[in-house]
Amino acid sequence: MSKKILILETSATIQKLFTNTLDSQEYAITFENNEKNIFTTISDLMPDLFLINCNTNEIRSFELIKIMRSLELPLFKNLAIGMYATTQSALDEYFAKECGANAFIRLSDQTLVQNIADLAKIETQSKEPTQNNKSKYTVDKTMLLGKATFLLQSSSYKNLMLTKMNDLVGMLETIEDMIQDYLLLVAQVSEVPLAAMYITQNDGAHGYYVCADTIAQKDVIDFLTVCSTDYEKNQNKGTISNIKAKILSSDGILETFYNDSIQLSSYEYGVIKTEKTVLGTVHIVAQGNIISDNYSFFDYCVRHAAKVFDKALIVEKKIFFEKRIRRAFSRFVPEQIIDSLVLQSDETNKKLGVGETRSVAILFSDIRSFTNISEKNRPDVLVAFLNRYFSTMVDIIKKHGGTIDKFIGDAIMAEFGTPVSYDDNCRRAIMAAYEMRDALSSVEMGELIMPEGMTFNIGIGIHYGDVIVGSIGSKDKTDYSVIGDNVNLASRLEGLTKTYGTQILVSDSVRSDAGENSFCFRHLDDVRVKGKKNAVAIYAVDRNENEFSTEYKNAYIKGMELYKQGIWHLAKDYFSKALDQAAGDKAAKLMLERCTDFIINPPENWDGAIAFMTK
């Protein structure tokens, strides 16, 4: 026996699709043209399946189904119902599920047979045994009308809209997709062919819109001009010029609401705002008047969008902030540090722009006699060489957890301890310096010409102390950097490597933090640099214990003890012995010359430290 199908459809074309596609021996099809008669028709026909077009005219299709499911009559409560649509919509399938339909069908002659067969299986499984012998039900039309009026006046439709908007939260990381779905919702519940949203995002004001494909471009431009003006009016930030709205795909689902023979004439807009700020504006335009129910739905969508988009903008701000961190630091900071920085910003809500005091190991490196090298080479050769050199050194510094602060000509300034700090910042800085020194031979010289008798070399100075960390600069350009006296001292130490003839020079604070026995430290002197009142002990970092003999080190240490006590004639002898053990050692030669000078011209108020007033 063929199954009876009742279809609520007014279009002769769609009716023909059903009759031509479905097997007449398997299905007996009846069409109903008037949704007001549907309850009576169902009661009279008692179909096995009921199909309804999503786009019914006078009463919304999903409201009809909700009424049926709410009735205490098995004929309506257990009826297998399928909703179908001829065009793709963001809402149809969602509403079909929420209102109680058994299935949603995308109308297609290729899949229709299978879809109806699947729905028929649902009908067979859901039938109650008492329905095998069907008897005709008498439908109380007064009861139906009362029930329909109650449901249509209730908040059921608005609740579905709210649910749909809340579902947008799952798309928080793609705000453009959220806006697209939101605008399609607004356009469909308002039954308009054109809807727009203007919103203030982290990088400024943006406009988005959806529209029926057949709307004239001039009408769209006129609409967007009005939208932009109303958006600016609600911002209280002066004129926001040149907001170029972006069109979002509507997949043809707004064509139902547009007829090119009727002028777009009714415009409305609403403001999306929280208690503290205006987030944006939503705009619609319709042909003819916007009926009160549709305006009510539009207003509802606007009023309930604030929480959703407020959350979206917070998430977007986090993503925008993370991208800015990665863009700012990726070239000069290890990836794991950036990950830690982003995580830290999530957990503590700290901002990079806020200055703070932090203990940091500052490293300066400089190419020896670069001015002389520059005089011998063409600018393009120098730049190419520096790029190769900097690439090598930056990779090493990043490898050990350091951050490149800036390039100063041929010099590099780096920090260990910001933006992310470790327990062993000084040890990391020294390890980086070690590797930088060893990597010099691997830097490709290219066409670089070295002055006669000169070899390629660098000096590295490291100091550890408190600095001020933050974003420093003007409103147009800022750098994340460190400032303070301790930065200047690190720079002075780099300059003193030339004076003492060593490649790596560190302060006593670096030696103490790294551990006295962690590297081959060699005490060279106590110095008082410009800008510092107290003397600082400075140490060379040798390659290994055998770089200088035990005899040299013992003689130098004894000479330093006597030198600091002002016993220069005895200190002179020890420095002379040290020089005998390491001919050409610049530090021992310097101390020997000082002792000779101090014997003749003793300094006043000697405290064992020499002052350097220039770099």
Coordinates of C-alpha atoms in Angstrom, one line a residue:
M1 CA 0.0 0.0 0.0
S2 CA 1.4 3.4 -1.0
K3 CA 2.2 5.9 1.7
K4 CA 0.2 9.1 1.9
I5 CA 2.2 12.3 1.7
L6 CA 0.7 15.7 2.4
I7 CA 2.8 18.6 1.1
L8 CA 2.1 22.3 2.1
E9 CA 3.3 24.0 -1.1
T10 CA 1.9 26.8 -3.3
S11 CA 4.5 26.7 -6.1
A12 CA 3.4 24.7 -9.2
T13 CA 7.1 24.2 -10.1
I14 CA 8.0 22.6 -6.8
Q15 CA 4.8 20.5 -6.8
K16 CA 5.8 19.2 -10.2
L17 CA 9.3 18.3 -8.8
F18 CA 7.7 16.1 -6.2
T19 CA 5.2 14.4 -8.6
N20 CA 7.9 13.8 -11.3
T21 CA 10.5 12.5 -8.8
L22 CA 8.6 10.3 -6.4
D23 CA 7.2 6.9 -7.5
S24 CA 3.4 7.3 -7.7
Q25 CA 3.0 3.6 -6.8
E26 CA 5.0 4.0 -3.6
Y27 CA 3.7 7.4 -2.6
A28 CA 0.2 9.0 -2.9
I29 CA 0.8 12.8 -2.9
T30 CA -1.7 15.5 -1.8
F31 CA -0.8 19.2 -2.0
E32 CA -2.3 21.9 0.3
N33 CA -2.0 25.5 -0.9
N34 CA -3.3 27.3 2.2
E35 CA -1.6 27.0 5.6
K36 CA -4.7 28.1 7.4
N37 CA -6.4 24.8 6.3
I38 CA -3.6 22.5 7.2
F39 CA -5.0 21.2 10.5
T40 CA -8.3 20.3 8.9
T41 CA -6.5 18.7 5.9
I42 CA -4.3 16.6 8.1
S43 CA -7.3 15.6 10.2
D44 CA -9.2 14.6 7.0
L45 CA -6.4 12.9 5.1
M46 CA -4.4 11.4 8.1
P47 CA -1.2 11.3 6.1
D48 CA 1.8 9.0 6.8
L49 CA 4.2 11.9 6.0
F50 CA 3.8 15.7 6.1
L51 CA 6.2 18.0 4.2
I52 CA 6.2 21.7 4.6
N53 CA 8.2 24.4 2.8
C54 CA 10.4 26.5 5.1
N55 CA 9.1 29.7 3.4
T56 CA 5.4 29.6 4.1
N57 CA 3.8 33.0 3.7
E58 CA 1.1 33.9 6.3
I59 CA 2.1 31.7 9.2
R60 CA 5.7 30.8 9.8
S61 CA 6.4 27.1 9.0
F62 CA 8.3 26.4 12.2
E63 CA 5.4 27.9 14.3
L64 CA 3.0 25.6 12.5
I65 CA 5.1 22.6 13.5
K66 CA 5.4 23.8 17.1
I67 CA 1.7 24.1 17.3
M68 CA 1.2 20.5 16.0
R69 CA 3.8 19.1 18.4
S70 CA 2.2 20.9 21.4
L71 CA -1.3 19.4 20.7
E72 CA -2.5 16.6 22.9
L73 CA -3.5 14.6 19.8
P74 CA -1.5 11.6 18.6
L75 CA -2.3 12.4 15.0
F76 CA -0.3 15.7 15.2
K77 CA 2.1 14.8 18.0
N78 CA 3.4 11.6 16.3
L79 CA 3.1 12.7 12.7
A80 CA 6.4 12.3 10.7
I81 CA 7.2 15.8 9.5
G82 CA 9.9 17.0 7.1
M83 CA 10.8 20.6 6.4
Y84 CA 12.4 21.4 3.1
A85 CA 14.0 24.4 1.3
T86 CA 15.0 25.2 -2.2
T87 CA 17.8 27.6 -1.3
Q88 CA 20.5 27.4 1.3
S89 CA 19.8 29.2 4.5
A90 CA 21.8 29.6 7.7
L91 CA 18.6 29.2 9.7
D92 CA 16.3 26.7 8.1
E93 CA 18.0 23.5 9.2
Y94 CA 18.5 25.0 12.7
F95 CA 14.9 26.0 13.1
A96 CA 13.7 22.6 11.7
K97 CA 15.5 20.8 14.5
E98 CA 14.3 23.2 17.2
C99 CA 10.6 23.3 16.3
G100 CA 10.2 19.5 16.3
A101 CA 10.5 18.4 12.6
N102 CA 11.9 14.9 12.1
A103 CA 14.1 15.9 9.2
F104 CA 15.3 18.8 7.1
I105 CA 15.5 18.3 3.3
R106 CA 17.5 20.3 0.9
L107 CA 15.3 20.1 -2.2
S108 CA 17.1 18.4 -5.0
D109 CA 15.9 16.0 -7.7
Q110 CA 19.1 13.9 -7.1
T111 CA 18.5 13.4 -3.4
L112 CA 14.8 13.8 -2.9
V113 CA 13.9 10.1 -3.3
Q114 CA 16.4 9.0 -0.7
N115 CA 15.4 11.8 1.7
I116 CA 11.7 10.9 1.5
A117 CA 12.6 7.2 2.0
D118 CA 14.6 8.0 5.1
L119 CA 11.7 10.1 6.5
A120 CA 9.3 7.2 5.8
K121 CA 11.5 5.0 7.9
I122 CA 11.3 7.5 10.8
E123 CA 7.5 7.5 10.4
T124 CA 7.3 3.7 10.5
Q125 CA 9.4 3.5 13.7
S126 CA 7.5 6.2 15.5
K127 CA 4.0 4.9 14.9
E128 CA 2.1 3.8 18.0
P129 CA 0.4 0.4 17.7
T130 CA -3.0 2.1 18.4
Q131 CA -2.6 4.0 15.1
N132 CA -2.9 0.9 12.9
N133 CA -6.6 1.2 12.9
K134 CA -7.0 5.0 12.4
S135 CA -10.2 6.7 13.2
K136 CA -11.0 10.2 12.1
Y137 CA -10.1 12.8 14.7
T138 CA -12.4 15.8 15.2
V139 CA -10.3 18.9 15.4
D140 CA -11.5 21.7 17.6
K141 CA -10.7 24.7 15.5
T142 CA -11.4 27.1 18.4
M143 CA -8.8 25.2 20.5
L144 CA -6.3 25.3 17.6
L145 CA -6.7 29.0 17.1
G146 CA -6.2 29.7 20.8
K147 CA -3.1 27.5 20.9
A148 CA -1.7 29.1 17.7
T149 CA -2.4 32.6 19.1
F150 CA -0.6 31.7 22.4
L151 CA 2.4 30.3 20.6
L152 CA 2.7 33.0 18.1
Q153 CA 2.5 35.7 20.8
S154 CA 5.0 33.9 23.0
S155 CA 8.7 34.4 23.0
S156 CA 9.4 31.1 21.2
Y157 CA 10.7 32.7 18.0
K158 CA 12.8 35.2 20.0
N159 CA 14.2 32.4 22.1
L160 CA 15.4 30.6 18.9
M161 CA 17.0 33.8 17.8
L162 CA 18.8 34.2 21.1
T163 CA 20.0 30.6 20.9
K164 CA 21.3 31.2 17.4
M165 CA 23.2 34.3 18.6
N166 CA 24.6 32.5 21.6
D167 CA 25.8 29.8 19.2
L168 CA 28.0 32.5 17.6
V169 CA 30.2 32.3 20.8
G170 CA 31.7 29.1 19.4
M171 CA 33.1 31.2 16.5
L172 CA 34.9 33.8 18.8
E173 CA 38.2 33.4 17.1
T174 CA 36.8 34.3 13.7
I175 CA 34.9 37.5 14.2
E176 CA 34.3 38.0 10.5
D177 CA 32.4 34.6 10.3
M178 CA 30.5 35.6 13.4
I179 CA 29.4 38.9 11.8
Q180 CA 28.4 37.0 8.6
D181 CA 26.1 34.6 10.5
Y182 CA 24.7 37.4 12.6
L183 CA 23.9 39.6 9.7
L184 CA 22.2 36.7 7.9
L185 CA 20.1 36.1 11.0
V186 CA 19.2 39.8 11.2
A187 CA 18.3 39.9 7.5
Q188 CA 16.1 36.8 7.5
V189 CA 14.1 37.5 10.7
S190 CA 13.6 41.1 9.5
E191 CA 12.9 39.8 5.9
V192 CA 15.2 42.4 4.3
P193 CA 17.5 42.0 1.3
L194 CA 20.3 44.2 2.7
A195 CA 21.9 44.3 6.2
A196 CA 25.1 45.9 7.5
M197 CA 27.2 46.1 10.7
Y198 CA 29.8 48.7 11.6
I199 CA 32.0 47.7 14.5
T200 CA 35.1 49.1 16.3
Q201 CA 37.8 46.4 16.4
N202 CA 41.3 46.6 17.7
D203 CA 42.8 48.0 14.6
G204 CA 40.0 50.5 14.0
A205 CA 36.5 50.8 12.5
H206 CA 35.3 48.2 10.1
G207 CA 32.1 47.7 8.1
Y208 CA 30.5 44.5 6.8
Y209 CA 27.3 43.8 4.9
V210 CA 25.2 41.0 3.3
C211 CA 22.9 41.7 0.4
A212 CA 20.8 40.0 -2.3
D213 CA 22.9 39.5 -5.5
T214 CA 20.4 41.4 -7.7
I215 CA 20.4 44.7 -5.8
A216 CA 21.9 47.5 -7.9
Q217 CA 25.4 48.6 -6.8
K218 CA 24.2 52.3 -6.6
D219 CA 21.6 51.3 -4.0
V220 CA 24.2 49.4 -2.0
I221 CA 26.6 52.4 -2.0
D222 CA 23.8 54.8 -0.9
F223 CA 22.8 52.4 1.9
L224 CA 26.4 52.0 3.1
T225 CA 26.9 55.8 3.1
V226 CA 24.0 56.3 5.4
C227 CA 25.2 53.4 7.6
S228 CA 28.7 54.9 7.9
T229 CA 27.2 58.3 8.9
D230 CA 25.0 56.8 11.6
Y231 CA 27.9 54.7 12.9
E232 CA 30.1 57.8 13.2
K233 CA 27.3 59.7 14.9
N234 CA 27.3 57.2 17.8
Q235 CA 31.0 56.9 18.3
N236 CA 31.7 60.4 19.8
K237 CA 35.2 60.2 18.4
G238 CA 35.0 62.8 15.6
T239 CA 34.8 61.9 11.9
I240 CA 35.8 58.4 11.0
S241 CA 36.5 58.7 7.3
N242 CA 37.0 56.1 4.6
I243 CA 35.4 53.1 6.2
K244 CA 35.2 50.7 3.3
A245 CA 32.6 48.1 4.1
K246 CA 33.3 44.5 3.1
I247 CA 30.7 42.3 1.5
L248 CA 30.1 38.9 3.1
S249 CA 28.6 35.9 1.3
S250 CA 24.9 35.4 1.6
D251 CA 24.7 32.3 -0.7
G252 CA 21.7 33.7 -2.4
I253 CA 19.4 33.3 0.6
L254 CA 18.3 36.9 0.6
E255 CA 16.9 36.9 -2.9
T256 CA 13.5 36.0 -1.5
F257 CA 13.2 39.4 0.1
Y258 CA 14.0 41.4 -3.0
N259 CA 12.1 42.4 -6.1
D260 CA 13.8 44.8 -8.5
S261 CA 10.5 46.4 -9.3
I262 CA 10.1 47.8 -5.8
Q263 CA 12.3 50.6 -4.4
L264 CA 14.3 50.2 -1.2
S265 CA 12.6 52.7 1.0
S266 CA 12.5 51.7 4.7
Y267 CA 15.7 52.1 6.7
E268 CA 16.3 51.3 10.3
Y269 CA 19.4 50.9 12.5
G270 CA 20.2 50.0 16.1
V271 CA 23.2 50.5 18.4
I272 CA 25.1 47.6 20.0
K273 CA 26.4 48.8 23.3
T274 CA 27.4 47.7 26.7
E275 CA 27.1 49.8 29.9
K276 CA 30.5 51.4 29.2
T277 CA 30.9 51.6 25.5
V278 CA 29.4 51.5 22.0
L279 CA 30.6 48.4 20.2
G280 CA 29.0 49.1 16.8
T281 CA 25.8 49.6 14.8
V282 CA 23.5 47.3 12.8
H283 CA 21.5 48.5 9.8
I284 CA 18.7 47.2 7.6
V285 CA 16.8 48.4 4.6
A286 CA 13.6 47.0 3.1
Q287 CA 11.3 47.4 0.1
G288 CA 8.1 49.0 1.3
N289 CA 7.4 49.3 5.0
I290 CA 9.1 47.1 7.6
I291 CA 6.2 45.5 9.4
S292 CA 6.1 45.7 13.2
D293 CA 6.8 42.0 13.9
N294 CA 9.9 42.1 11.7
Y295 CA 11.1 45.3 13.4
S296 CA 10.5 43.7 16.8
F297 CA 12.8 40.8 15.7
F298 CA 15.4 43.2 14.4
D299 CA 15.4 45.2 17.6
Y300 CA 15.7 42.0 19.6
C301 CA 18.7 40.9 17.7
V302 CA 20.4 44.3 18.2
R303 CA 19.7 44.4 22.0
H304 CA 21.0 40.9 22.6
A305 CA 24.1 41.1 20.5
A306 CA 26.2 43.2 22.9
K307 CA 27.2 40.3 25.2
V308 CA 28.2 38.1 22.2
F309 CA 30.3 40.7 20.4
D310 CA 31.8 42.1 23.6
K311 CA 33.2 38.6 24.2
A312 CA 34.3 38.4 20.6
L313 CA 36.2 41.7 20.7
I314 CA 37.9 40.6 23.9
V315 CA 39.1 37.4 22.3
E316 CA 40.1 39.3 19.2
K317 CA 42.0 41.8 21.3
K318 CA 43.9 38.8 22.8
I319 CA 44.7 37.4 19.4
F320 CA 45.6 40.9 18.1
F321 CA 47.9 41.3 21.1
E322 CA 49.5 37.9 20.6
K323 CA 50.1 38.6 16.9
R324 CA 51.7 41.9 17.8
I325 CA 54.0 40.2 20.3
R326 CA 55.0 37.6 17.8
R327 CA 55.5 40.1 15.0
A328 CA 57.6 42.4 17.3
F329 CA 59.8 39.6 18.8
S330 CA 59.9 36.7 16.3
R331 CA 63.0 37.9 14.6
F332 CA 65.0 38.4 17.8
V333 CA 63.5 36.2 20.4
P334 CA 63.3 32.3 20.7
E335 CA 59.8 30.9 19.9
Q336 CA 59.5 29.3 23.4
I337 CA 60.0 32.8 25.0
I338 CA 57.2 34.2 22.9
D339 CA 54.9 31.3 23.9
S340 CA 55.8 32.0 27.6
L341 CA 55.2 35.7 27.2
V342 CA 51.8 35.2 25.6
L343 CA 50.8 32.7 28.3
Q344 CA 52.0 35.1 31.0
S345 CA 49.9 37.9 29.5
D346 CA 46.9 35.6 29.6
E347 CA 47.4 34.6 33.3
T348 CA 48.4 38.0 34.8
N349 CA 46.7 40.4 32.4
K350 CA 49.9 42.5 32.3
K351 CA 50.6 44.8 29.5
L352 CA 53.9 45.2 27.7
G353 CA 53.7 49.0 27.7
V354 CA 53.8 49.2 31.5
G355 CA 57.3 49.9 32.8
E356 CA 58.8 47.7 35.6
T357 CA 62.1 47.2 37.4
R358 CA 63.7 43.9 36.7
S359 CA 67.1 42.2 37.2
V360 CA 68.6 41.6 33.8
A361 CA 71.9 40.5 32.3
I362 CA 72.8 43.0 29.5
L363 CA 75.1 42.0 26.8
F364 CA 76.9 44.4 24.4
S365 CA 79.1 43.2 21.5
D366 CA 81.0 45.3 19.0
I367 CA 83.3 44.6 16.0
R368 CA 86.8 45.7 16.6
S369 CA 88.0 48.7 14.5
F370 CA 85.0 48.7 12.4
T371 CA 85.6 52.3 11.3
N372 CA 88.9 51.1 9.7
I373 CA 87.2 48.2 8.1
S374 CA 84.5 50.5 6.7
E375 CA 87.1 52.7 5.0
K376 CA 88.4 49.8 3.0
N377 CA 85.1 48.5 1.7
R378 CA 82.1 49.5 -0.4
P379 CA 78.8 50.2 1.4
D380 CA 77.1 47.2 -0.3
V381 CA 79.9 44.9 0.8
L382 CA 79.7 46.1 4.4
V383 CA 75.9 45.8 4.6
A384 CA 76.0 42.2 3.1
F385 CA 78.7 41.3 5.6
L386 CA 76.9 42.8 8.6
N387 CA 73.7 40.9 7.6
R388 CA 75.6 37.6 7.6
Y389 CA 77.4 38.5 10.9
F390 CA 74.2 39.6 12.7
S391 CA 72.3 36.5 11.5
T392 CA 74.9 34.3 13.0
M393 CA 75.0 36.2 16.3
V394 CA 71.3 36.6 16.7
D395 CA 70.7 32.8 16.2
I396 CA 73.2 32.2 19.0
I397 CA 71.7 34.7 21.4
K398 CA 68.2 33.4 20.8
K399 CA 69.4 29.8 21.2
H400 CA 70.4 30.6 24.8
G401 CA 67.2 32.5 25.7
G402 CA 68.3 36.0 25.0
T403 CA 66.4 38.9 23.4
I404 CA 67.9 41.2 20.8
D405 CA 67.2 44.8 22.0
K406 CA 68.7 46.7 19.1
F407 CA 71.5 47.0 16.6
I408 CA 73.7 50.1 17.0
G409 CA 75.8 50.3 13.9
D410 CA 78.0 47.2 14.1
A411 CA 77.1 46.7 17.8
I412 CA 74.5 44.3 19.3
M413 CA 72.6 45.0 22.5
A414 CA 70.9 42.0 24.0
E415 CA 69.2 41.1 27.3
F416 CA 68.8 37.9 29.2
G417 CA 65.9 38.2 31.6
T418 CA 63.3 40.1 29.6
P419 CA 60.6 39.7 28.4
V420 CA 60.9 36.3 30.0
S421 CA 63.3 35.6 32.9
Y422 CA 65.1 32.4 33.8
D423 CA 66.9 31.3 37.0
D424 CA 70.2 31.4 35.2
N425 CA 70.2 34.5 33.1
C426 CA 73.9 35.3 33.7
R427 CA 75.0 31.8 32.9
R428 CA 73.0 31.9 29.6
A429 CA 74.5 35.3 28.7
I430 CA 78.1 33.9 29.2
M431 CA 77.3 30.8 27.3
A432 CA 76.0 32.9 24.4
A433 CA 79.2 35.0 24.6
Y434 CA 81.4 31.9 24.5
E435 CA 79.6 30.6 21.4
M436 CA 79.7 34.1 19.7
R437 CA 83.4 34.2 20.2
D438 CA 83.9 30.6 18.8
A439 CA 81.5 31.4 15.8
L440 CA 83.6 34.2 14.4
S441 CA 85.5 31.9 12.1
S442 CA 82.3 30.6 10.7
V443 CA 81.0 34.0 9.5
E444 CA 81.4 34.2 5.7
M445 CA 83.6 37.2 4.9
G446 CA 82.5 37.4 1.3
E447 CA 84.2 40.3 -0.5
L448 CA 85.0 42.1 2.7
I449 CA 88.6 43.4 2.8
M450 CA 90.4 43.6 6.2
P451 CA 93.0 46.3 6.8
E452 CA 96.5 45.1 6.6
G453 CA 97.7 43.2 9.7
M454 CA 94.1 43.1 11.2
T455 CA 92.0 40.1 11.9
F456 CA 88.2 40.0 12.4
N457 CA 87.4 40.2 16.1
I458 CA 84.8 41.3 18.5
G459 CA 84.5 42.4 22.1
I460 CA 81.7 41.4 24.5
G461 CA 80.7 43.1 27.8
I462 CA 78.1 41.7 30.2
H463 CA 76.7 43.3 33.3
Y464 CA 73.9 42.1 35.6
G465 CA 71.7 44.5 37.5
D466 CA 68.3 46.2 37.9
V467 CA 66.9 48.1 34.8
I468 CA 63.6 49.6 33.8
V469 CA 61.8 47.5 31.2
G470 CA 59.0 48.7 29.0
S471 CA 57.8 50.0 25.7
I472 CA 59.8 53.2 25.1
G473 CA 59.4 55.7 22.3
S474 CA 56.9 58.1 20.8
K475 CA 53.2 57.7 19.8
D476 CA 54.4 56.8 16.3
K477 CA 57.2 54.4 17.1
T478 CA 58.0 52.4 20.2
D479 CA 60.6 49.8 21.1
Y480 CA 60.5 47.2 23.9
S481 CA 63.7 48.1 25.6
V482 CA 65.6 48.5 28.9
I483 CA 67.1 51.7 30.3
G484 CA 69.2 52.6 33.4
D485 CA 72.8 53.0 34.7
N486 CA 73.3 49.3 34.5
V487 CA 72.8 49.3 30.8
N488 CA 75.4 52.0 30.5
L489 CA 77.8 49.9 32.6
A490 CA 77.4 46.9 30.3
S491 CA 78.3 49.2 27.3
R492 CA 81.4 50.5 29.2
L493 CA 82.5 46.9 29.8
E494 CA 82.4 46.1 26.2
G495 CA 84.5 49.2 25.5
L496 CA 87.1 48.1 28.1
T497 CA 87.7 44.8 26.3
K498 CA 90.0 46.8 24.0
T499 CA 91.8 48.3 26.9
Y500 CA 92.5 44.9 28.7
G501 CA 92.9 42.9 25.5
T502 CA 90.2 40.3 26.2
Q503 CA 87.2 39.3 24.1
I504 CA 84.7 38.8 27.0
L505 CA 84.6 41.0 30.0
V506 CA 82.0 40.7 32.8
S507 CA 81.3 42.4 36.1
D508 CA 81.5 40.9 39.5
S509 CA 77.6 40.7 39.7
V510 CA 77.7 38.5 36.6
R511 CA 80.4 36.3 38.1
S512 CA 78.5 36.0 41.4
D513 CA 75.2 35.1 39.8
A514 CA 76.6 32.6 37.4
G515 CA 78.7 31.0 40.1
E516 CA 82.4 31.6 40.7
N517 CA 83.5 28.2 39.5
S518 CA 81.1 27.9 36.6
F519 CA 83.5 29.5 34.0
C520 CA 87.1 30.4 33.8
F521 CA 86.9 33.9 35.4
R522 CA 90.1 35.9 35.7
H523 CA 90.1 39.1 37.8
L524 CA 91.7 41.9 35.8
D525 CA 91.0 45.1 37.8
D526 CA 88.6 47.2 39.8
V527 CA 87.3 50.1 37.8
R528 CA 85.1 53.1 38.3
V529 CA 83.3 54.0 35.1
K530 CA 81.5 57.2 34.1
G531 CA 78.2 57.5 35.8
K532 CA 79.1 55.0 38.6
K533 CA 80.2 56.1 42.1
N534 CA 81.3 52.7 43.3
A535 CA 84.1 50.6 41.9
V536 CA 83.3 47.5 40.0
A537 CA 85.5 44.4 39.8
I538 CA 85.9 43.2 36.2
Y539 CA 86.8 39.7 35.0
A540 CA 87.9 38.2 31.8
V541 CA 86.2 34.9 30.7
D542 CA 88.9 32.7 29.4
R543 CA 88.3 29.8 27.0
N544 CA 89.6 27.2 29.4
E545 CA 91.9 26.8 32.4
N546 CA 95.0 26.3 30.2
E547 CA 94.6 29.5 28.2
F548 CA 96.9 31.1 30.8
S549 CA 99.5 29.3 32.8
T550 CA 99.3 28.8 36.6
E551 CA 102.5 30.9 37.0
Y552 CA 100.9 33.8 35.1
K553 CA 97.7 33.7 37.1
N554 CA 99.5 33.5 40.5
A555 CA 101.8 36.4 39.5
Y556 CA 98.9 38.5 38.3
I557 CA 96.8 37.8 41.4
K558 CA 99.7 38.7 43.8
G559 CA 100.4 41.8 41.8
M560 CA 96.8 42.9 42.0
E561 CA 96.8 42.5 45.8
L562 CA 99.8 44.7 46.2
Y563 CA 98.6 47.2 43.5
K564 CA 95.3 47.7 45.4
Q565 CA 97.2 48.3 48.7
G566 CA 99.3 51.0 46.9
I567 CA 102.6 49.0 47.1
W568 CA 103.3 49.6 43.5
H569 CA 107.1 48.9 43.4
L570 CA 106.4 45.3 44.6
A571 CA 103.3 44.9 42.4
K572 CA 105.4 46.0 39.4
D573 CA 107.7 43.0 39.9
Y574 CA 104.7 40.6 39.9
F575 CA 103.2 42.1 36.8
S576 CA 106.5 41.9 35.1
K577 CA 106.6 38.2 36.0
A578 CA 103.1 37.7 34.6
L579 CA 104.2 39.4 31.4
D580 CA 107.1 37.1 31.1
Q581 CA 104.7 34.1 31.2
A582 CA 102.3 35.6 28.6
A583 CA 104.3 37.9 26.3
G584 CA 102.0 40.4 24.7
D585 CA 99.3 40.1 27.4
K586 CA 97.6 43.6 27.3
A587 CA 96.3 43.5 30.8
A588 CA 99.6 42.6 32.5
K589 CA 101.4 45.3 30.3
L590 CA 98.7 47.9 31.3
M591 CA 99.1 47.2 35.0
L592 CA 102.9 47.2 34.8
E593 CA 102.7 50.7 33.1
R594 CA 100.4 51.9 35.8
C595 CA 102.6 50.8 38.6
T596 CA 105.6 52.5 37.0
D597 CA 103.5 55.7 36.7
F598 CA 102.1 55.6 40.2
I599 CA 105.5 55.1 41.7
I600 CA 106.5 58.5 40.3
N601 CA 103.0 60.2 40.4
P602 CA 101.0 58.5 43.2
P603 CA 97.2 59.2 42.9
E604 CA 95.4 61.0 45.7
N605 CA 92.9 59.2 47.9
W606 CA 93.8 55.8 46.4
D607 CA 91.2 53.2 47.0
G608 CA 92.5 50.5 44.6
A609 CA 90.2 51.4 41.7
I610 CA 91.0 53.2 38.5
A611 CA 88.5 55.7 36.9
F612 CA 87.5 55.6 33.3
M613 CA 85.6 58.7 32.4
T614 CA 85.1 57.8 28.7
K615 CA 83.9 54.7 26.9

